[in-house]
Short mmCIF file of C-alpha atoms and ligand atoms in Angstrom, two decimals:
data_model
loop_
_atom_site.label_atom_id
_atom_site.label_comp_id
_atom_site.label_asym_id
_atom_site.label_seq_id
_atom_site.Cartn_x
_atom_site.Cartn_y
_atom_site.Cartn_z
CA VAL L 1 0.00 0.00 0.00
CA GLN L 2 1.43 3.34 -1.11
CA HIS L 3 -1.35 5.82 -0.67
CA ILE L 4 -4.56 5.48 1.36
CA GLY L 5 -7.79 7.31 0.62
CA VAL L 6 -10.42 7.86 3.30
CA LEU L 7 -14.07 8.81 2.87
CA THR L 8 -17.27 9.03 4.88
CA SER L 9 -20.45 7.94 3.18
CA GLY L 10 -24.19 7.70 3.88
CA GLY L 11 -25.72 9.39 6.92
CA ASP L 12 -23.17 11.18 9.09
CA ALA L 13 -22.57 9.96 12.64
CA PRO L 14 -20.85 11.54 15.65
CA GLY L 15 -17.38 10.06 15.95
CA MET L 16 -16.69 9.96 12.21
CA ASN L 17 -14.26 12.87 12.65
CA ALA L 18 -12.34 11.04 15.36
CA CYS L 19 -12.08 8.11 12.95
CA VAL L 20 -10.85 10.19 10.01
CA ARG L 21 -8.28 11.76 12.32
CA ALA L 22 -7.03 8.33 13.37
CA VAL L 23 -6.74 7.09 9.78
CA VAL L 24 -4.79 10.18 8.74
CA ARG L 25 -2.49 10.25 11.75
CA MET L 26 -1.74 6.51 11.72
CA ALA L 27 -1.00 6.60 7.98
CA ILE L 28 1.41 9.49 8.47
CA TYR L 29 2.99 7.74 11.47
CA GLN L 30 3.55 4.68 9.26
CA GLY L 31 5.04 6.80 6.48
CA ILE L 32 2.14 6.30 4.06
CA LYS L 33 0.51 9.03 1.99
CA VAL L 34 -3.14 9.71 2.81
CA SER L 35 -5.85 11.67 1.02
CA GLY L 36 -9.33 12.67 2.10
CA ILE L 37 -12.12 12.17 -0.41
CA LEU L 38 -14.91 14.69 0.00
CA ARG L 39 -18.68 14.01 -0.07
CA GLY L 40 -18.40 10.21 -0.14
CA TYR L 41 -18.79 8.47 -3.48
CA ALA L 42 -20.38 11.57 -5.01
CA GLY L 43 -17.16 13.47 -4.36
CA LEU L 44 -15.05 10.56 -5.54
CA LEU L 45 -16.89 10.52 -8.88
CA ALA L 46 -16.29 14.25 -9.16
CA GLY L 47 -12.61 13.80 -8.29
CA GLU L 48 -12.88 15.85 -5.08
CA MET L 49 -9.88 14.74 -3.04
CA ARG L 50 -7.10 16.40 -1.13
CA PRO L 51 -3.88 15.26 0.51
CA MET L 52 -4.15 15.23 4.31
CA ASP L 53 -1.35 16.24 6.66
CA VAL L 54 -1.14 16.04 10.44
CA GLY L 55 -2.68 19.49 10.93
CA SER L 56 -5.60 18.83 8.56
CA VAL L 57 -7.32 16.75 11.22
CA GLY L 58 -6.46 18.98 14.18
CA ASP L 59 -9.26 20.15 16.45
CA ILE L 60 -11.90 17.77 15.07
CA ILE L 61 -11.89 14.82 17.50
CA HIS L 62 -14.69 16.33 19.58
CA ARG L 63 -16.93 17.47 16.74
CA GLY L 64 -20.04 15.79 15.38
CA GLY L 65 -20.66 15.48 11.64
CA THR L 66 -17.80 14.77 9.25
CA VAL L 67 -15.25 17.29 8.02
CA LEU L 68 -14.94 15.24 4.83
CA ARG L 69 -18.70 15.77 4.36
CA THR L 70 -20.85 12.93 3.11
CA ALA L 71 -23.53 12.02 0.59
CA ARG L 72 -25.95 9.29 -0.33
CA CYS L 73 -24.94 8.56 -3.92
CA LYS L 74 -27.27 6.40 -6.02
CA GLU L 75 -25.21 6.84 -9.20
CA PHE L 76 -22.40 4.89 -7.62
CA PHE L 77 -24.40 1.68 -7.94
CA GLU L 78 -24.00 1.85 -11.70
CA GLU L 79 -21.07 -0.21 -12.93
CA LYS L 80 -19.75 2.42 -15.30
CA ASN L 81 -19.49 4.87 -12.41
CA GLN L 82 -17.65 2.36 -10.26
CA ALA L 83 -15.06 1.96 -13.00
CA LEU L 84 -14.86 5.74 -13.30
CA ALA L 85 -14.33 6.07 -9.54
CA ALA L 86 -11.61 3.41 -9.50
CA GLY L 87 -9.94 5.30 -12.35
CA LYS L 88 -9.98 8.53 -10.31
CA LEU L 89 -8.35 6.77 -7.37
CA LYS L 90 -5.66 5.17 -9.53
CA ALA L 91 -4.94 8.45 -11.30
CA ALA L 92 -4.27 9.98 -7.88
CA GLY L 93 -2.02 7.03 -6.97
CA ILE L 94 -4.46 5.80 -4.31
CA ASP L 95 -4.39 2.02 -4.04
CA ALA L 96 -6.37 1.49 -0.83
CA LEU L 97 -9.53 3.00 0.57
CA VAL L 98 -10.94 3.25 4.09
CA VAL L 99 -14.71 3.61 3.88
CA ILE L 100 -16.52 4.87 6.97
CA GLY L 101 -20.25 4.32 6.61
CA GLY L 102 -23.09 1.82 6.56
CA ASP L 103 -23.93 -1.26 4.53
CA GLY L 104 -24.75 0.66 1.35
CA SER L 105 -21.31 2.26 1.55
CA PHE L 106 -19.66 -1.16 1.94
CA ARG L 107 -21.47 -2.52 -1.08
CA GLY L 108 -20.03 0.34 -3.10
CA ALA L 109 -16.59 -0.38 -1.67
CA GLN L 110 -16.74 -4.01 -2.71
CA ALA L 111 -17.39 -2.95 -6.27
CA LEU L 112 -14.14 -0.95 -6.19
CA MET L 113 -12.25 -4.06 -5.11
CA GLY L 114 -13.06 -5.61 -8.47
CA HIS L 115 -11.00 -2.77 -9.95
CA GLY L 116 -7.92 -3.49 -7.84
CA ILE L 117 -8.49 -1.13 -4.90
CA ARG L 118 -7.86 -2.57 -1.42
CA ILE L 119 -10.73 -1.92 0.96
CA VAL L 120 -11.30 -1.69 4.69
CA GLY L 121 -14.77 -0.80 5.95
CA ILE L 122 -15.47 0.92 9.27
CA PRO L 123 -19.06 0.80 10.54
CA GLY L 124 -20.31 4.36 11.02
CA THR L 125 -24.02 4.92 11.50
CA ILE L 126 -26.18 5.93 14.45
CA ASP L 127 -28.51 2.99 13.63
CA ASN L 128 -26.19 0.18 14.82
CA ASP L 129 -27.73 -1.97 12.09
CA ILE L 130 -24.60 -3.54 10.60
CA PRO L 131 -24.18 -7.31 10.93
CA GLY L 132 -20.85 -8.64 12.15
CA THR L 133 -20.38 -5.97 14.81
CA ASP L 134 -22.05 -5.19 18.13
CA TYR L 135 -21.36 -1.50 17.70
CA THR L 136 -21.22 1.19 15.04
CA ILE L 137 -19.65 4.64 15.39
CA GLY L 138 -22.25 7.23 16.44
CA PHE L 139 -24.70 4.83 18.05
CA ASP L 140 -23.62 5.61 21.60
CA THR L 141 -23.89 9.36 21.08
CA ALA L 142 -27.32 9.00 19.47
CA VAL L 143 -28.60 6.88 22.35
CA ASN L 144 -27.33 9.47 24.82
CA THR L 145 -28.97 12.28 22.86
CA VAL L 146 -32.28 10.41 23.00
CA LEU L 147 -31.84 9.81 26.73
CA ASP L 148 -31.28 13.50 27.27
CA ALA L 149 -34.47 14.24 25.31
CA ILE L 150 -36.42 11.65 27.33
CA ASN L 151 -35.26 13.28 30.57
CA LYS L 152 -36.54 16.63 29.39
CA ILE L 153 -39.83 15.30 28.08
CA ARG L 154 -40.28 13.39 31.33
CA ASP L 155 -40.13 16.66 33.31
CA THR L 156 -43.06 18.12 31.41
CA ALA L 157 -44.93 14.80 31.11
CA THR L 158 -44.87 14.53 34.92
CA SER L 159 -46.01 18.11 35.43
CA HIS L 160 -48.99 17.70 33.08
CA ASP L 161 -49.92 14.06 33.74
CA ARG L 162 -49.51 13.25 30.07
CA THR L 163 -48.56 10.35 27.88
CA ASN L 164 -45.68 11.27 25.60
CA VAL L 165 -44.91 9.33 22.45
CA ILE L 166 -41.37 9.84 21.18
CA GLU L 167 -40.22 8.75 17.74
CA VAL L 168 -36.55 7.94 17.24
CA MET L 169 -34.43 7.10 14.21
CA GLY L 170 -32.92 3.74 13.32
CA ARG L 171 -34.13 3.08 9.79
CA ARG L 172 -35.41 -0.52 9.73
CA ALA L 173 -33.83 -1.33 13.11
CA GLY L 174 -34.92 -0.72 16.70
CA HIS L 175 -31.53 -0.56 18.42
CA ILE L 176 -31.70 3.14 19.31
CA ALA L 177 -35.26 2.77 20.61
CA LEU L 178 -34.40 -0.29 22.68
CA LEU L 179 -31.29 1.08 24.38
CA ALA L 180 -32.71 4.55 24.97
CA GLY L 181 -36.02 3.05 26.10
CA LEU L 182 -34.29 0.77 28.57
CA GLY L 183 -32.02 3.53 29.84
CA GLY L 184 -34.84 6.06 29.92
CA GLY L 185 -37.41 3.86 31.63
CA ALA L 186 -39.99 3.98 28.81
CA GLU L 187 -43.33 2.22 29.51
CA SER L 188 -43.41 0.67 26.04
CA ILE L 189 -40.78 0.34 23.33
CA LEU L 190 -42.09 -0.27 19.82
CA VAL L 191 -39.53 -1.68 17.39
CA PRO L 192 -39.80 -3.11 13.87
CA GLU L 193 -38.25 -6.42 14.95
CA VAL L 194 -41.13 -7.29 17.29
CA SER L 195 -44.75 -7.07 16.22
CA PHE L 196 -46.98 -5.18 18.62
CA ASP L 197 -50.65 -4.78 19.26
CA ILE L 198 -51.81 -1.23 19.93
CA ASP L 199 -54.58 -2.58 22.21
CA GLU L 200 -51.93 -4.26 24.34
CA VAL L 201 -49.91 -1.01 24.48
CA CYS L 202 -53.07 0.82 25.61
CA ALA L 203 -53.99 -1.87 28.14
CA ARG L 204 -50.55 -1.55 29.63
CA LEU L 205 -50.94 2.22 29.86
CA MET L 206 -54.33 1.87 31.54
CA ARG L 207 -52.99 -0.68 34.05
CA GLY L 208 -50.32 1.86 35.01
CA HIS L 209 -52.88 4.64 35.13
CA GLU L 210 -55.19 2.66 37.43
CA ARG L 211 -52.27 2.03 39.72
CA GLY L 212 -51.86 5.79 40.05
CA LYS L 213 -49.23 6.40 37.41
CA LEU L 214 -50.02 9.77 35.85
CA HIS L 215 -47.47 10.04 33.06
CA SER L 216 -45.93 7.63 30.55
CA ILE L 217 -43.26 7.57 27.89
CA ILE L 218 -43.74 5.42 24.78
CA LEU L 219 -40.70 5.09 22.54
CA VAL L 220 -41.34 4.31 18.86
CA ALA L 221 -38.59 3.36 16.43
CA GLU L 222 -39.30 5.02 13.07
CA GLY L 223 -39.26 1.58 11.44
CA ALA L 224 -42.12 0.41 13.67
CA GLY L 225 -44.60 3.07 12.64
CA SER L 226 -45.46 6.74 12.85
CA ALA L 227 -45.49 8.24 16.33
CA VAL L 228 -48.15 10.71 15.22
CA GLU L 229 -50.48 7.86 14.22
CA ILE L 230 -49.68 5.85 17.32
CA GLY L 231 -50.20 8.88 19.56
CA LYS L 232 -53.59 9.53 17.97
CA ARG L 233 -54.74 5.97 18.46
CA ILE L 234 -53.55 5.90 22.06
CA GLU L 235 -55.46 9.07 22.86
CA GLU L 236 -58.61 7.76 21.15
CA LYS L 237 -58.48 4.40 22.84
CA THR L 238 -57.45 5.44 26.36
CA GLY L 239 -58.69 9.00 26.65
CA LEU L 240 -55.30 9.89 28.14
CA GLU L 241 -53.93 13.25 27.06
CA THR L 242 -51.12 12.47 24.65
CA ARG L 243 -48.34 14.48 23.02
CA VAL L 244 -45.94 13.40 20.28
CA THR L 245 -42.30 14.35 19.69
CA ILE L 246 -40.28 13.30 16.66
CA LEU L 247 -36.65 13.74 17.60
CA GLY L 248 -35.34 13.70 14.01
CA HIS L 249 -31.89 14.87 13.07
CA ILE L 250 -30.82 16.10 16.48
CA GLN L 251 -29.99 12.40 16.92
CA ARG L 252 -27.33 12.66 14.25
CA GLY L 253 -25.48 15.66 15.65
CA GLY L 254 -23.59 16.69 18.74
CA ASN L 255 -20.22 16.02 20.29
CA PRO L 256 -19.38 12.31 20.25
CA THR L 257 -19.33 10.51 23.59
CA ALA L 258 -16.11 9.07 24.99
CA THR L 259 -17.20 5.60 23.79
CA ASP L 260 -17.67 6.79 20.22
CA ARG L 261 -14.41 8.74 20.14
CA ILE L 262 -12.36 5.89 21.51
CA TRP L 263 -13.75 3.12 19.27
CA ALA L 264 -13.60 5.46 16.27
CA SER L 265 -9.94 6.20 17.01
CA ARG L 266 -9.09 2.53 17.50
CA MET L 267 -10.87 1.45 14.33
CA GLY L 268 -9.35 4.21 12.21
CA ALA L 269 -5.85 3.30 13.36
CA GLN L 270 -6.41 -0.41 12.91
CA ALA L 271 -7.78 0.10 9.40
CA VAL L 272 -4.40 1.49 8.35
CA GLU L 273 -2.50 -1.28 10.13
CA ALA L 274 -4.69 -3.94 8.49
CA LEU L 275 -4.01 -2.49 5.03
CA LEU L 276 -0.28 -2.50 5.75
CA ARG L 277 -0.57 -6.18 6.72
CA GLY L 278 -1.97 -6.81 3.26
CA GLN L 279 -5.60 -7.12 4.33
CA SER L 280 -8.54 -6.15 2.13
CA ASN L 281 -12.26 -6.97 1.95
CA ILE L 282 -12.66 -6.63 5.72
CA MET L 283 -14.76 -4.57 8.07
CA LEU L 284 -13.62 -3.63 11.53
CA GLY L 285 -16.05 -4.26 14.33
CA VAL L 286 -16.53 -4.83 18.03
CA ARG L 287 -17.49 -8.20 19.49
CA LYS L 288 -17.85 -8.70 23.24
CA GLY L 289 -15.76 -5.60 23.85
CA GLU L 290 -12.91 -6.65 21.53
CA LEU L 291 -11.87 -4.95 18.30
CA ILE L 292 -12.22 -7.50 15.48
CA GLU L 293 -11.68 -7.82 11.74
CA GLU L 294 -14.59 -9.40 9.92
CA ASN L 295 -15.00 -10.44 6.31
CA LEU L 296 -16.88 -7.68 4.51
CA ASP L 297 -19.24 -10.26 2.96
CA LYS L 298 -20.51 -11.09 6.43
CA ALA L 299 -21.37 -7.46 7.07
CA LEU L 300 -23.43 -7.48 3.89
CA THR L 301 -25.27 -10.76 4.16
CA GLU L 302 -26.22 -11.53 7.74
CA ARG L 303 -28.77 -9.69 9.88
CA ASN L 304 -28.01 -7.75 13.00
CA GLY L 305 -30.92 -8.77 15.19
CA LEU L 306 -32.16 -6.93 18.23
CA ASP L 307 -30.78 -8.02 21.60
CA GLU L 308 -33.76 -10.10 22.73
CA GLU L 309 -32.51 -10.34 26.29
CA LEU L 310 -32.48 -6.56 26.62
CA TYR L 311 -35.90 -6.30 25.01
CA ARG L 312 -37.36 -8.75 27.52
CA LEU L 313 -35.66 -6.95 30.40
CA ALA L 314 -37.06 -3.57 29.31
CA GLY L 315 -40.54 -5.17 29.30
CA VAL L 316 -40.10 -6.63 32.79
CA LEU L 317 -38.75 -3.42 34.32
CA SER L 318 -41.50 -1.21 32.92
CA ILE L 319 -44.49 -3.12 34.33
O1 LIG P 401 -28.99 5.91 8.81
C1 LIG P 401 -29.04 7.02 9.65
C2 LIG P 401 -30.37 7.70 9.56
O2 LIG P 401 -30.36 8.82 10.43
C3 LIG P 401 -31.59 6.83 9.84
O3 LIG P 401 -31.79 6.60 11.21
C4 LIG P 401 -32.69 7.60 9.17
O4 LIG P 401 -33.75 6.74 8.80
C5 LIG P 401 -32.01 8.16 7.97
O5 LIG P 401 -30.61 8.17 8.26
C6 LIG P 401 -32.43 9.56 7.59
O6 LIG P 401 -31.75 9.90 6.44
P1 LIG P 401 -31.62 11.38 5.87
O7 LIG P 401 -30.75 12.17 6.81
O8 LIG P 401 -30.98 11.17 4.54
O9 LIG P 401 -33.00 11.94 5.81
#
């Protein structure tokens, strides 16, 4: 490996900057050239890249977002564009690429491998929905952001004796909802992985209400349904005064937590070391608290199911 490129792709996630910093600094430490590619695959296709030096990643470890910027690029799934992108990398002398993003980004990366580019993927998405790893960069920060929001909503829910329905992100996965719901003491957590019955959710609310509980928090993963609809049905069925909050993109921003910064730094550094060892077609990940290297195919084929144990526990503790 002579020259490493690094890009962030798909939805941004807090901790991506710490990861870019680690890739750049480790490459320089190892005496390898490193370039940043702007705006993910969209920027790659447009040839937007710049050499990175030690100072180029100064003062970013604590910032959310990604200084390389990012994009969701549909054109990249066309074969002719993949060949074009590989050509741009080769013309710049880049023979290896570190891709920080989600599964769509890894699929794009695999296509580049067919054109002789070495690839290491780093899981970066708040959704934590990538198979082969227990953790993705940004997930911890997003869960903490949701917890902070739950705390605030709880204050007003208690004062007004209301039921508050909160919708969180996660695409087709319920990981954010589950962890934030467990940590935030939600009465019900609705996730796409587990089917639910609105009558059962309401019955649960009423049981709590009859026991003297005056306020409730219901957490809805966006993949499980619309919080607005669910809130309406709850109010109709129970007569309890209900309010709805959709947290939206605040979940994607903010300073990364210590957990996100540290894993992002470790993964970024290891990506460079793996490339220098001759590795390619791998994704870095975390399993049982250990940093691991996993075949990229695994990250693209298997499913990352919800932690059923945690889901059951959340149900037991919120009776
Ligand atoms: O994948 C991250 C994520 O924030 C999802 O949770 C959400 O469904 C999606 O991205 C939103 O995408 P966009 O920012 O492109 O609207």
